Every structure is written in C-alpha cells, then in structure tokens.
Coordinates of N, CA and C in Angstrom, one line a residue:
X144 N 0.8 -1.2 0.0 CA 0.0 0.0 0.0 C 0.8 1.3 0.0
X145 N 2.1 1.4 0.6 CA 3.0 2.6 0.5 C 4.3 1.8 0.7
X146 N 4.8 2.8 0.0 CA 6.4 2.2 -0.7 C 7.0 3.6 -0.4
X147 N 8.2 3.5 0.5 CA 8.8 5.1 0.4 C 10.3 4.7 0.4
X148 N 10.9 5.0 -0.3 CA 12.3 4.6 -0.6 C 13.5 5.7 -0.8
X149 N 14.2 6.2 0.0 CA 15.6 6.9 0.4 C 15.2 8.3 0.9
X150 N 13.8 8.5 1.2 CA 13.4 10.0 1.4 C 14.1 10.6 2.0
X151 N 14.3 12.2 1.5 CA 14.9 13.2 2.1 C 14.5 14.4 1.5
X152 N 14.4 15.5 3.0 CA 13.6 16.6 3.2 C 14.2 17.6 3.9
X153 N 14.9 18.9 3.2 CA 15.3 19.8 3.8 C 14.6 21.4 4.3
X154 N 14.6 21.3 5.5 CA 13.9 23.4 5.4 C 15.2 24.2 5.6
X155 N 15.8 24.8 5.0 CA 16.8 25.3 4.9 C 18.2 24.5 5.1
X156 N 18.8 25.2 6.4 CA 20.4 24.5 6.9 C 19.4 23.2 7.6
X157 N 18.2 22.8 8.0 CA 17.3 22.0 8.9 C 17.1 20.4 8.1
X158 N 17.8 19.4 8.1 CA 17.5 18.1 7.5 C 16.4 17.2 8.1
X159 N 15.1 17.5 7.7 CA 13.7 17.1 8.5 C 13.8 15.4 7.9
X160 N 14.4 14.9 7.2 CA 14.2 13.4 6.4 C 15.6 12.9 6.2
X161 N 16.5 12.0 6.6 CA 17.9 11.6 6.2 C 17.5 10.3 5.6
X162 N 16.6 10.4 4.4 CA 16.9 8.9 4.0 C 16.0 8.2 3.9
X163 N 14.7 8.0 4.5 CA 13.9 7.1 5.3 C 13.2 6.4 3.7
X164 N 13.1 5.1 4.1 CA 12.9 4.2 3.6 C 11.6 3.3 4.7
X165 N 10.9 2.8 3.9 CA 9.5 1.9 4.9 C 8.4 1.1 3.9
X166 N 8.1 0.3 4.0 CA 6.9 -0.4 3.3 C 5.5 0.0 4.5
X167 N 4.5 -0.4 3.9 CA 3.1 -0.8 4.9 C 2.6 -1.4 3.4
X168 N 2.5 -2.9 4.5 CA 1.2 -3.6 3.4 C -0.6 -3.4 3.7
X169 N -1.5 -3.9 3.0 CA -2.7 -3.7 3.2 C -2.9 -4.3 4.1
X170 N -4.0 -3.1 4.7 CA -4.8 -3.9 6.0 C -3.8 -3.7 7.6
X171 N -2.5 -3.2 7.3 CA -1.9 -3.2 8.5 C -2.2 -1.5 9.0
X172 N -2.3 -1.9 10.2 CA -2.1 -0.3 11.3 C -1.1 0.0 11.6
X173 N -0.4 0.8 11.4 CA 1.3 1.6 11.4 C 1.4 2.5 12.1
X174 N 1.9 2.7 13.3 CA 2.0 3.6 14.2 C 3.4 4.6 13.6
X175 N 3.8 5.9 13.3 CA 4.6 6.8 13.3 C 5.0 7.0 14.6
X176 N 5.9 6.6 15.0 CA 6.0 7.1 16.6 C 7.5 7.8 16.9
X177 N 7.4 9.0 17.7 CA 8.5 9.6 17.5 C 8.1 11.3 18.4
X178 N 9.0 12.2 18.7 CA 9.1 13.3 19.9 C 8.6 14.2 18.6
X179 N 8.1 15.0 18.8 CA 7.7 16.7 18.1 C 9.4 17.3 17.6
X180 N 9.3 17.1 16.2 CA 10.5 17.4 15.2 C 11.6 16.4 14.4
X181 N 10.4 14.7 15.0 CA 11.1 13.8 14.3 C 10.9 13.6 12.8
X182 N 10.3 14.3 12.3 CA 10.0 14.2 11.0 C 8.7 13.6 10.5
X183 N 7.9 12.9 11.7 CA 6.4 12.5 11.4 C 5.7 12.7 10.1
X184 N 5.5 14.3 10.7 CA 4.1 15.1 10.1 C 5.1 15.3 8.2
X185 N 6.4 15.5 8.0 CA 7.1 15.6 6.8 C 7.0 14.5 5.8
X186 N 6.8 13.4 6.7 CA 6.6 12.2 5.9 C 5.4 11.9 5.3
X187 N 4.2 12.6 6.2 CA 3.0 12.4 5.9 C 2.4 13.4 5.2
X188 N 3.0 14.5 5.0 CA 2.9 15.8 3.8 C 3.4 15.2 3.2
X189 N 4.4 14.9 2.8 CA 4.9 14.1 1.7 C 4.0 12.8 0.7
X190 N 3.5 11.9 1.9 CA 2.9 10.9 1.1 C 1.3 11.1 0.7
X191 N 1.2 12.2 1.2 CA 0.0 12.9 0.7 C 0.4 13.8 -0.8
X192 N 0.9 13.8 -0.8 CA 1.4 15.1 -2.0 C 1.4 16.6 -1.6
X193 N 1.2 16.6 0.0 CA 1.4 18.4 -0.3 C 3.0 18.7 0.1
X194 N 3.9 18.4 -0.2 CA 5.3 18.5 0.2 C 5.9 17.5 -1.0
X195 N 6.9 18.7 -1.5 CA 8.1 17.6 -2.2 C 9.3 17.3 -1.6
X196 N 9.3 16.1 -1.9 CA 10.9 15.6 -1.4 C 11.9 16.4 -2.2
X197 N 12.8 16.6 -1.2 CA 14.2 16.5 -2.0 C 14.8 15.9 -3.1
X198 N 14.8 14.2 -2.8 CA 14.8 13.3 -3.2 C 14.1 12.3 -2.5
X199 N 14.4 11.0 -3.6 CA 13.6 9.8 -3.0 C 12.3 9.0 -3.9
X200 N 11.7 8.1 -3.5 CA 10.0 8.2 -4.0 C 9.1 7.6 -3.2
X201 N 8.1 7.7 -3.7 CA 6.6 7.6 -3.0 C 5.9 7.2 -3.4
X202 N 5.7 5.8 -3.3 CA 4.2 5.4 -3.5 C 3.3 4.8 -3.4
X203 N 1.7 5.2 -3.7 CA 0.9 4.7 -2.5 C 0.2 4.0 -3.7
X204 N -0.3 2.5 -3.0 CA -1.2 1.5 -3.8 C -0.4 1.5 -5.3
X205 N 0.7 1.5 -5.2 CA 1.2 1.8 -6.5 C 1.4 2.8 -7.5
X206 N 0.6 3.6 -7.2 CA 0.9 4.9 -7.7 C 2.3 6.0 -7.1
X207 N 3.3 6.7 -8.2 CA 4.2 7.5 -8.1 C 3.2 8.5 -7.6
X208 N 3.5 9.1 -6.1 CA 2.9 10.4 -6.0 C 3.3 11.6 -6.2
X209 N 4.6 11.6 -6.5 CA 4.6 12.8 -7.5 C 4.8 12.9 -8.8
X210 N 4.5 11.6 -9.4 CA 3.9 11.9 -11.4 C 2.8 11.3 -11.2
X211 N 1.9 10.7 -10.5 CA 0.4 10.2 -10.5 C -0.5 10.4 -9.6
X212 N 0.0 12.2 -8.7 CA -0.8 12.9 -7.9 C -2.3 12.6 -7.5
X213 N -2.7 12.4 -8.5 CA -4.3 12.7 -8.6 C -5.0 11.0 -8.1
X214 N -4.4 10.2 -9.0 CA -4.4 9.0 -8.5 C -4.2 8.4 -7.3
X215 N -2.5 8.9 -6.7 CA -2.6 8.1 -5.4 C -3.5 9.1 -4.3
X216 N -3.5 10.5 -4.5 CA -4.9 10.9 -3.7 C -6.1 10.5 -3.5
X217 N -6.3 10.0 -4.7 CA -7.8 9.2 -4.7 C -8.1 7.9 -3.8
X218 N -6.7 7.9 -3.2 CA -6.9 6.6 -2.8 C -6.8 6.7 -1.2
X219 N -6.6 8.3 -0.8 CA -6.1 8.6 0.4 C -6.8 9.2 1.0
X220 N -7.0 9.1 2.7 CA -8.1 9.8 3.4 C -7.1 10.5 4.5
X221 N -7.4 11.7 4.1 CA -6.0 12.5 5.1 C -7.1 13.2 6.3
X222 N -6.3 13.4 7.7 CA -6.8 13.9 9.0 C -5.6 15.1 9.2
X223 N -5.4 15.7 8.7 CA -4.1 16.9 9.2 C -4.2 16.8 10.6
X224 N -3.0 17.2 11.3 CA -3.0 18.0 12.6 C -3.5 18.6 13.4
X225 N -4.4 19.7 12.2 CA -5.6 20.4 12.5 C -6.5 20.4 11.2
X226 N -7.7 19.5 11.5 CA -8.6 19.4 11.0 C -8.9 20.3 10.5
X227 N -9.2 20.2 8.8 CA -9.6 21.3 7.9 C -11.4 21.7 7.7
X228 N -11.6 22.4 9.1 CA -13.1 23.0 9.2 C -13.6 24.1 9.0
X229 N -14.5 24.5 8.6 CA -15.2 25.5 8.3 C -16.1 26.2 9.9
X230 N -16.0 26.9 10.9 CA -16.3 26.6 11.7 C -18.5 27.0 11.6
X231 N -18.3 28.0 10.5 CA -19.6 28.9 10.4 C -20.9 27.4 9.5
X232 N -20.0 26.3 8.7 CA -20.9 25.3 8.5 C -21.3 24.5 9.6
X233 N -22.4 23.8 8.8 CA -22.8 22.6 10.2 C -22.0 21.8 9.1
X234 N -22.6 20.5 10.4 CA -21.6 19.1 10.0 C -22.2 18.7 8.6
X235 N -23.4 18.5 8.5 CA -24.0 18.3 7.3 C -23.5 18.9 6.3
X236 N -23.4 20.0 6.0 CA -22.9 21.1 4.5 C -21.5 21.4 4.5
X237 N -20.7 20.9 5.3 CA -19.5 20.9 5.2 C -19.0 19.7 4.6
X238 N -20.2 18.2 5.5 CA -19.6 16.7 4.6 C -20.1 16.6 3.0
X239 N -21.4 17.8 2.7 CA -21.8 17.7 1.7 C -20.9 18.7 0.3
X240 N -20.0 18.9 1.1 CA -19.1 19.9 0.2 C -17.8 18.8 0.2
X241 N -17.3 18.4 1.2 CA -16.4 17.4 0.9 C -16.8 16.6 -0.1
X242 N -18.2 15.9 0.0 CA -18.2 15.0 -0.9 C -18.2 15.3 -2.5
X243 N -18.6 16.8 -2.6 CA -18.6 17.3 -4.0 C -17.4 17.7 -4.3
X244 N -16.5 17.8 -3.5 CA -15.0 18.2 -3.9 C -13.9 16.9 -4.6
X245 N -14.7 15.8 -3.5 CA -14.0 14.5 -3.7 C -14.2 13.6 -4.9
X246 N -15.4 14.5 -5.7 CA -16.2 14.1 -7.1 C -17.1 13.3 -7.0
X247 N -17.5 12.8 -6.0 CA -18.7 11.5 -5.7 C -20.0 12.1 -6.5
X248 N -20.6 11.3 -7.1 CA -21.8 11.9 -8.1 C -22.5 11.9 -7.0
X249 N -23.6 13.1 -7.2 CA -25.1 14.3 -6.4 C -25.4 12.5 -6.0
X250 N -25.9 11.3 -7.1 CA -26.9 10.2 -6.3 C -25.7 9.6 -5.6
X251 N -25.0 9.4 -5.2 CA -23.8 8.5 -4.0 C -24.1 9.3 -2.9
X252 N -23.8 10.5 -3.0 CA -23.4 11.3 -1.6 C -24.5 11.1 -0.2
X253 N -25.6 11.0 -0.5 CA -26.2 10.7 1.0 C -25.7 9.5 1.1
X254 N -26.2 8.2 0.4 CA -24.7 7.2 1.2 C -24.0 7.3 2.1
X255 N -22.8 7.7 0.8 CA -21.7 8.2 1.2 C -21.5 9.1 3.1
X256 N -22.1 10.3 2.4 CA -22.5 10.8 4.3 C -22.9 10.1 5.1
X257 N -23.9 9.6 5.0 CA -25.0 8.8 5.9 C -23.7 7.6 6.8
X258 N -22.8 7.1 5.5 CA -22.1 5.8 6.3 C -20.8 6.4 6.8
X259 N -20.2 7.7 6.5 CA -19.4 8.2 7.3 C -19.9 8.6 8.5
X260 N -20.7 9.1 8.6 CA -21.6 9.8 9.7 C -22.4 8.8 10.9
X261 N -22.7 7.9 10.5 CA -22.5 6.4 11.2 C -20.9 6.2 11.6
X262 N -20.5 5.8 11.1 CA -19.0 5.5 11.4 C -18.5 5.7 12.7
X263 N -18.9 7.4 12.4 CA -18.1 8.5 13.5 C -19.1 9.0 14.6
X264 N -20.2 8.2 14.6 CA -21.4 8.7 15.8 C -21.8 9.9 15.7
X265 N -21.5 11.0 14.2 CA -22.2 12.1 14.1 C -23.7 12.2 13.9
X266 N -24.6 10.8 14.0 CA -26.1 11.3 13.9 C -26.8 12.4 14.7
X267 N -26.3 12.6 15.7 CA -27.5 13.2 16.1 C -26.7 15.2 16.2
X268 N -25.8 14.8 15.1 CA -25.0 16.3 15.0 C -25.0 17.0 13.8
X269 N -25.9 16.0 13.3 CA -26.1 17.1 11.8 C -25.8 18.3 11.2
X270 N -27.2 18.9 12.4 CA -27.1 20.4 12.4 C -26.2 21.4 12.7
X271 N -25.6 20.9 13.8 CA -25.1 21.7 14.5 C -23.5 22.6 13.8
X272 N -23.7 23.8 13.7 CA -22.5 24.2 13.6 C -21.4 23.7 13.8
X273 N -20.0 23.8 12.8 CA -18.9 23.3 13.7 C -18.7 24.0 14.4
X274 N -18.9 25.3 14.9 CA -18.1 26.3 16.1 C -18.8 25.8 17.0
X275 N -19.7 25.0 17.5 CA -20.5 24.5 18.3 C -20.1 23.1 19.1
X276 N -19.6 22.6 18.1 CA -19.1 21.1 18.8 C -17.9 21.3 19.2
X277 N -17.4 20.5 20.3 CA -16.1 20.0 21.4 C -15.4 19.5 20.7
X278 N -14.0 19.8 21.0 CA -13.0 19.2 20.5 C -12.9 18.0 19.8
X279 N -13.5 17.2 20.8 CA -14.3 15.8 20.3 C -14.6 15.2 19.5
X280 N -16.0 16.2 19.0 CA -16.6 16.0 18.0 C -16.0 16.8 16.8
X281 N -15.2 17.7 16.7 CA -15.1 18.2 15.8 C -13.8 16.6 15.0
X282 N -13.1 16.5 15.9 CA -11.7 15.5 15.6 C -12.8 14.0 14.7
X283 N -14.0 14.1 15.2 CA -14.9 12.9 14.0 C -15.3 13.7 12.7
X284 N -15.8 14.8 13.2 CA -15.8 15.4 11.9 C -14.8 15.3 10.6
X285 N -13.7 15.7 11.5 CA -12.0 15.5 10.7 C -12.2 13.9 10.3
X286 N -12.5 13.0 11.0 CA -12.2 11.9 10.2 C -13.6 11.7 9.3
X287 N -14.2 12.3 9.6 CA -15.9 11.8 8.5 C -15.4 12.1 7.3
X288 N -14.6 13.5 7.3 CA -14.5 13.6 5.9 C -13.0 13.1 4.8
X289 N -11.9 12.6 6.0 CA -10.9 11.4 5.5 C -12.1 10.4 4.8
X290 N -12.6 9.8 5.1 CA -13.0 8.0 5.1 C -14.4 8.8 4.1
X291 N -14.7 9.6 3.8 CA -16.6 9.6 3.0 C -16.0 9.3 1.8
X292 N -15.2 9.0 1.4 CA -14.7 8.3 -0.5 C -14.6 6.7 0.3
X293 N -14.1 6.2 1.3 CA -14.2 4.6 1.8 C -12.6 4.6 0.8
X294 N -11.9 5.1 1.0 CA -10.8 5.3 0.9 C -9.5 4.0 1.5
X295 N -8.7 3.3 0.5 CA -8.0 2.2 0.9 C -7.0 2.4 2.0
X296 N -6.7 3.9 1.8 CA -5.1 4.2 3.1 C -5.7 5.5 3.6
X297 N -5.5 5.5 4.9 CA -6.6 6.6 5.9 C -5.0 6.5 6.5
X298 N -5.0 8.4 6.6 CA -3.5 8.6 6.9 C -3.8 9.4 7.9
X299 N -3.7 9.7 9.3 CA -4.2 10.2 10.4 C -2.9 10.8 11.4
X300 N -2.7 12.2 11.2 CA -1.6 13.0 11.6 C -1.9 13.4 13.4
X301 N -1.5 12.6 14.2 CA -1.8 13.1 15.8 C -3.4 12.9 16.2
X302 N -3.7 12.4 16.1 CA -5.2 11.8 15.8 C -6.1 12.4 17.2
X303 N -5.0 12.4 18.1 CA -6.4 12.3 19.3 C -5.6 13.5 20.4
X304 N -4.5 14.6 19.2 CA -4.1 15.7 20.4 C -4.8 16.3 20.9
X305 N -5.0 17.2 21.7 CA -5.3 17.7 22.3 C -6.6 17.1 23.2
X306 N -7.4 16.0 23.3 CA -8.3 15.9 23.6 C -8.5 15.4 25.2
X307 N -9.7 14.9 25.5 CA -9.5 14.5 26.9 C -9.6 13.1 27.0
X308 N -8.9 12.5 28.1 CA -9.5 10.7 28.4 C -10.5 10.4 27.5
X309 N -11.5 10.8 28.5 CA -12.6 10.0 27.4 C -12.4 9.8 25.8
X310 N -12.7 11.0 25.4 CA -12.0 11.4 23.9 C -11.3 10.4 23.3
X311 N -9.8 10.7 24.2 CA -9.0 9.7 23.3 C -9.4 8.4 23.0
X312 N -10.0 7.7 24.1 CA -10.5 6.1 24.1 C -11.7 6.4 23.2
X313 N -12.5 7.5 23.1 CA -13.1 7.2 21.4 C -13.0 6.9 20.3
X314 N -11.7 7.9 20.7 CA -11.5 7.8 19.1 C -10.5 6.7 18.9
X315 N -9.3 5.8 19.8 CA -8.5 4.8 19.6 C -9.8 4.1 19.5
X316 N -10.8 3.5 19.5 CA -12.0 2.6 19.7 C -12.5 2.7 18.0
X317 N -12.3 4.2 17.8 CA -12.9 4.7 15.9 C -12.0 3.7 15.2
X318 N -10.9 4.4 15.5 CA -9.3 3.9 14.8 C -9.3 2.2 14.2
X319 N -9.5 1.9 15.0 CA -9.4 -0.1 15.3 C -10.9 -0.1 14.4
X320 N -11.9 0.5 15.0 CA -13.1 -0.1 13.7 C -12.8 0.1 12.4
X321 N -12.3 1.2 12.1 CA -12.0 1.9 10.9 C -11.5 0.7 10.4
X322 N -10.1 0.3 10.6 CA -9.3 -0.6 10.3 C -10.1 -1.8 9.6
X323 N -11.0 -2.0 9.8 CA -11.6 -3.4 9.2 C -12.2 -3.2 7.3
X324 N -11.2 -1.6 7.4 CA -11.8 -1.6 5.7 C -10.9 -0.7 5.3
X325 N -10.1 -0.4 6.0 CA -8.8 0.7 5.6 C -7.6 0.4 5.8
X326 N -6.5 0.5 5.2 CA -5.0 0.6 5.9 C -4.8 1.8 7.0
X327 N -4.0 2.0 7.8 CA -4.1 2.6 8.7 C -2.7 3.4 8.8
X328 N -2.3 4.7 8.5 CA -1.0 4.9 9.0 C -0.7 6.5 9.9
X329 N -0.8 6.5 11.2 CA -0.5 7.4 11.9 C 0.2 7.8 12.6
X330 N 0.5 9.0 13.0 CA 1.5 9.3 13.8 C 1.3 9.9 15.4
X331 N 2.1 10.0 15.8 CA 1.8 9.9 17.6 C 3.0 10.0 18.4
X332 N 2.9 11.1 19.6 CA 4.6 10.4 20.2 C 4.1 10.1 21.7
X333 N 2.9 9.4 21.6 CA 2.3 8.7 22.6 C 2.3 7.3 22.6
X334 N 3.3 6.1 23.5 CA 3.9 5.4 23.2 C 2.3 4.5 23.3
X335 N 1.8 4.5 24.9 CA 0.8 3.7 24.9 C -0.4 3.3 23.8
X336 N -0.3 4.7 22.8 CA -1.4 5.0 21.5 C -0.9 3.6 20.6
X337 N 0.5 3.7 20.9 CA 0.8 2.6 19.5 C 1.0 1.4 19.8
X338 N 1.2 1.1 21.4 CA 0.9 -0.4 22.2 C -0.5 -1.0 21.9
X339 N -1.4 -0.1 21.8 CA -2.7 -0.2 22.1 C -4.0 -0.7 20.8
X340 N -2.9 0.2 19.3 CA -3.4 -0.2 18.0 C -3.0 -0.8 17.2
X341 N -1.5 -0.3 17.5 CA -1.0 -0.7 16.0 C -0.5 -2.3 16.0
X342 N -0.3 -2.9 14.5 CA 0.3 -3.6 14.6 C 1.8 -4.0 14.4
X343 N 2.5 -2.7 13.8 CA 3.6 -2.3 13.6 C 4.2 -1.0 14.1
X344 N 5.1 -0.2 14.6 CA 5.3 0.7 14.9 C 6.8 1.1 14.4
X345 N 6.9 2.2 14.0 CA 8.2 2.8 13.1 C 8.7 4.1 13.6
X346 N 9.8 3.9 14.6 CA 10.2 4.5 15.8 C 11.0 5.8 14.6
X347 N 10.9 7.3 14.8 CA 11.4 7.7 14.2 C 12.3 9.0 14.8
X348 N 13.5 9.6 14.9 CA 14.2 9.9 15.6 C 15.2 11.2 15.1
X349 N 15.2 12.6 14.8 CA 16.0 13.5 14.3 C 16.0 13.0 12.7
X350 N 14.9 12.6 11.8 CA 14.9 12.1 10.2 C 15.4 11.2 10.1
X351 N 15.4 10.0 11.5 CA 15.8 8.4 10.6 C 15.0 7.5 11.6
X352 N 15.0 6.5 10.9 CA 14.1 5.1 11.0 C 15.1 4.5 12.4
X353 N 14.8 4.6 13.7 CA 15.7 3.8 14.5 C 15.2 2.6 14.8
X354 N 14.0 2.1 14.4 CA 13.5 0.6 14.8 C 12.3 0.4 14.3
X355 N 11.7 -0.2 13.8 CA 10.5 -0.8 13.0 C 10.0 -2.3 13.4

C-alpha cells in the first residue's frame, strides 16, 4: 500500500528526512511514533502530495505520488494535525461539500455521508454548527471527511491531540473499527497510543528510522 524509498527533506540548513525508507502492506495499522521534530508530520505531507521531497520516491497502492498525484490521492483519506473546518458550516454542509469536492456523483453522496456519519457517531449532529461542537466531535468530523470516498489508506496525523480521556479512548476505539476496511498509518509520540493499536510501529528519531 505505500512504498517510500531513500526519502529526504530539507527546510533550509534544517534536515527534516535523512533517507527514510518503509513499506506498509494492506490492512496493516502503522503507528509513526516519535518526539515533536522527528519528522512525522514531513513524511505524511509528503505521502499525501502536499510536500516535495528533496529526493527519493513515493508510492501509494502503486501509484508515483509525485507523477500520478491525482491517483494516489484518490486513494487517500488525510486527518491533518488540525482538522480542515469550516467553523460557520454545520456538520451536514460541510460533509456535503467534501463530498462534491471528492467528485462523488449528487446520487452516491447521502450514502456516502450517511455511512461516514455512522462510522463517527455524528447522527444526532447534523445540524449543528462546527463552532459549536467540542474538540471531540469536531476531531470525528475530521475523520468523517478522510474516510466519505471509503478510501483504501486513511493517513491520520496526531489523531487524538489535544483531547481528553474519554475522547481519546473514542477515538482509539474509531481507529481499530476503521481498520476493518482501511489501511491505517499514523503518527503519535504517545507510546501507549501505539501499544494499544498498531500492529507495527516505526520508531522515528532526528529524520531516521531507528527501529520498526
């Protein structure tokens, strides 16, 4: 499902990537695990397409992501760091704008919403503004609109910062269901987060791979 082979990523004099190399096959949950500046979130701009490497390549379900952009996006359900919301929409017209952005034809999309929205226990939030919902709910929101294409690799950047107990054991509880129809690859420098899900974990340390 992703193939990244000699990656490297500079911000100026700053070497955010020395190299990194990693497979994930389908169906497996991949924990990124590593301190704030190990290079996580660079790897996951990257295998998304909004970051170019230096050098290196990338690619997802087979697809080169940077000569077959469009493609291996299609295949990708991204959660950024901070969830890309609207806060003045409700939940409803914000999934129904994702889904018109994602190209899903006008007859799919209630589906489509309806089984994301299930997924993520958003029924009874429809309406509600996003400036209205808790941290919580908004972080489902964020994944309603990764997974509404049913997407093969759901890439999920810090999944459950900032939230509370409860929260987090929601959403590790989302995570693991998810899994039963997605590849899974996230990042975290919460050790117990990756005891707890993954089946692999890819320890990552100043831009290199120290243990897999």
């Amino acid at each position: 499902m992703i193939e990244v082979a000699d990656l490297k990523k500079s911000y100026g004099s700053i070497q955010a990537l020395k190299g990194v190399s990693f497979e994930v096959q389908a169906g497996e949950i991949v924990g990124l695990l590593g301190p704030n500046g190990a290079g996580k979130t660079t790897i996951i701009k990257t295998l998304t397409g909004y970051l170019q490497p230096d050098s290196g390549t990338v690619k997802v379900n087979g697809f080169d992501v940077l000569t077959n952009s469009r493609e291996a996006q299609a295949v990708i359900g991204y959660l950024p760091e901070q969830a890309p919301l609207y806060p003045e929409l409700t939940v409803q017209s914000y999934l129904k704008m994702i889904a018109e952005l994602r190209g899903i034809e006008p007859e799919e999309q209630f589906e489509k919403i309806s089984s994301a929205v299930h997924s993520v226990g958003l029924g009874d939030y429809l309406t509600r503004p996003l400036a209205h919902l808790s941290k919580g709910y908004r972080q489902r929101v964020g994944i309603a609109q990764a997974i509404i294409h049913n997407p093969a690799l759901l890439i999920l950047d810090e999944p459950t910062i900032g939230l509370d107990p409860t929260q987090i054991i929601e959403i590790r509880q989302l995570i693991k269901r998810l899994s039963e129809h997605s590849t899974i690859l996230f990042s975290t420098h919460i050790l117990p987060e990756v005891e707890m899900l993954c089946d692999r974990v890819i320890i990552l340390m100043s831009g290199e791979i120290k243990a897999d």
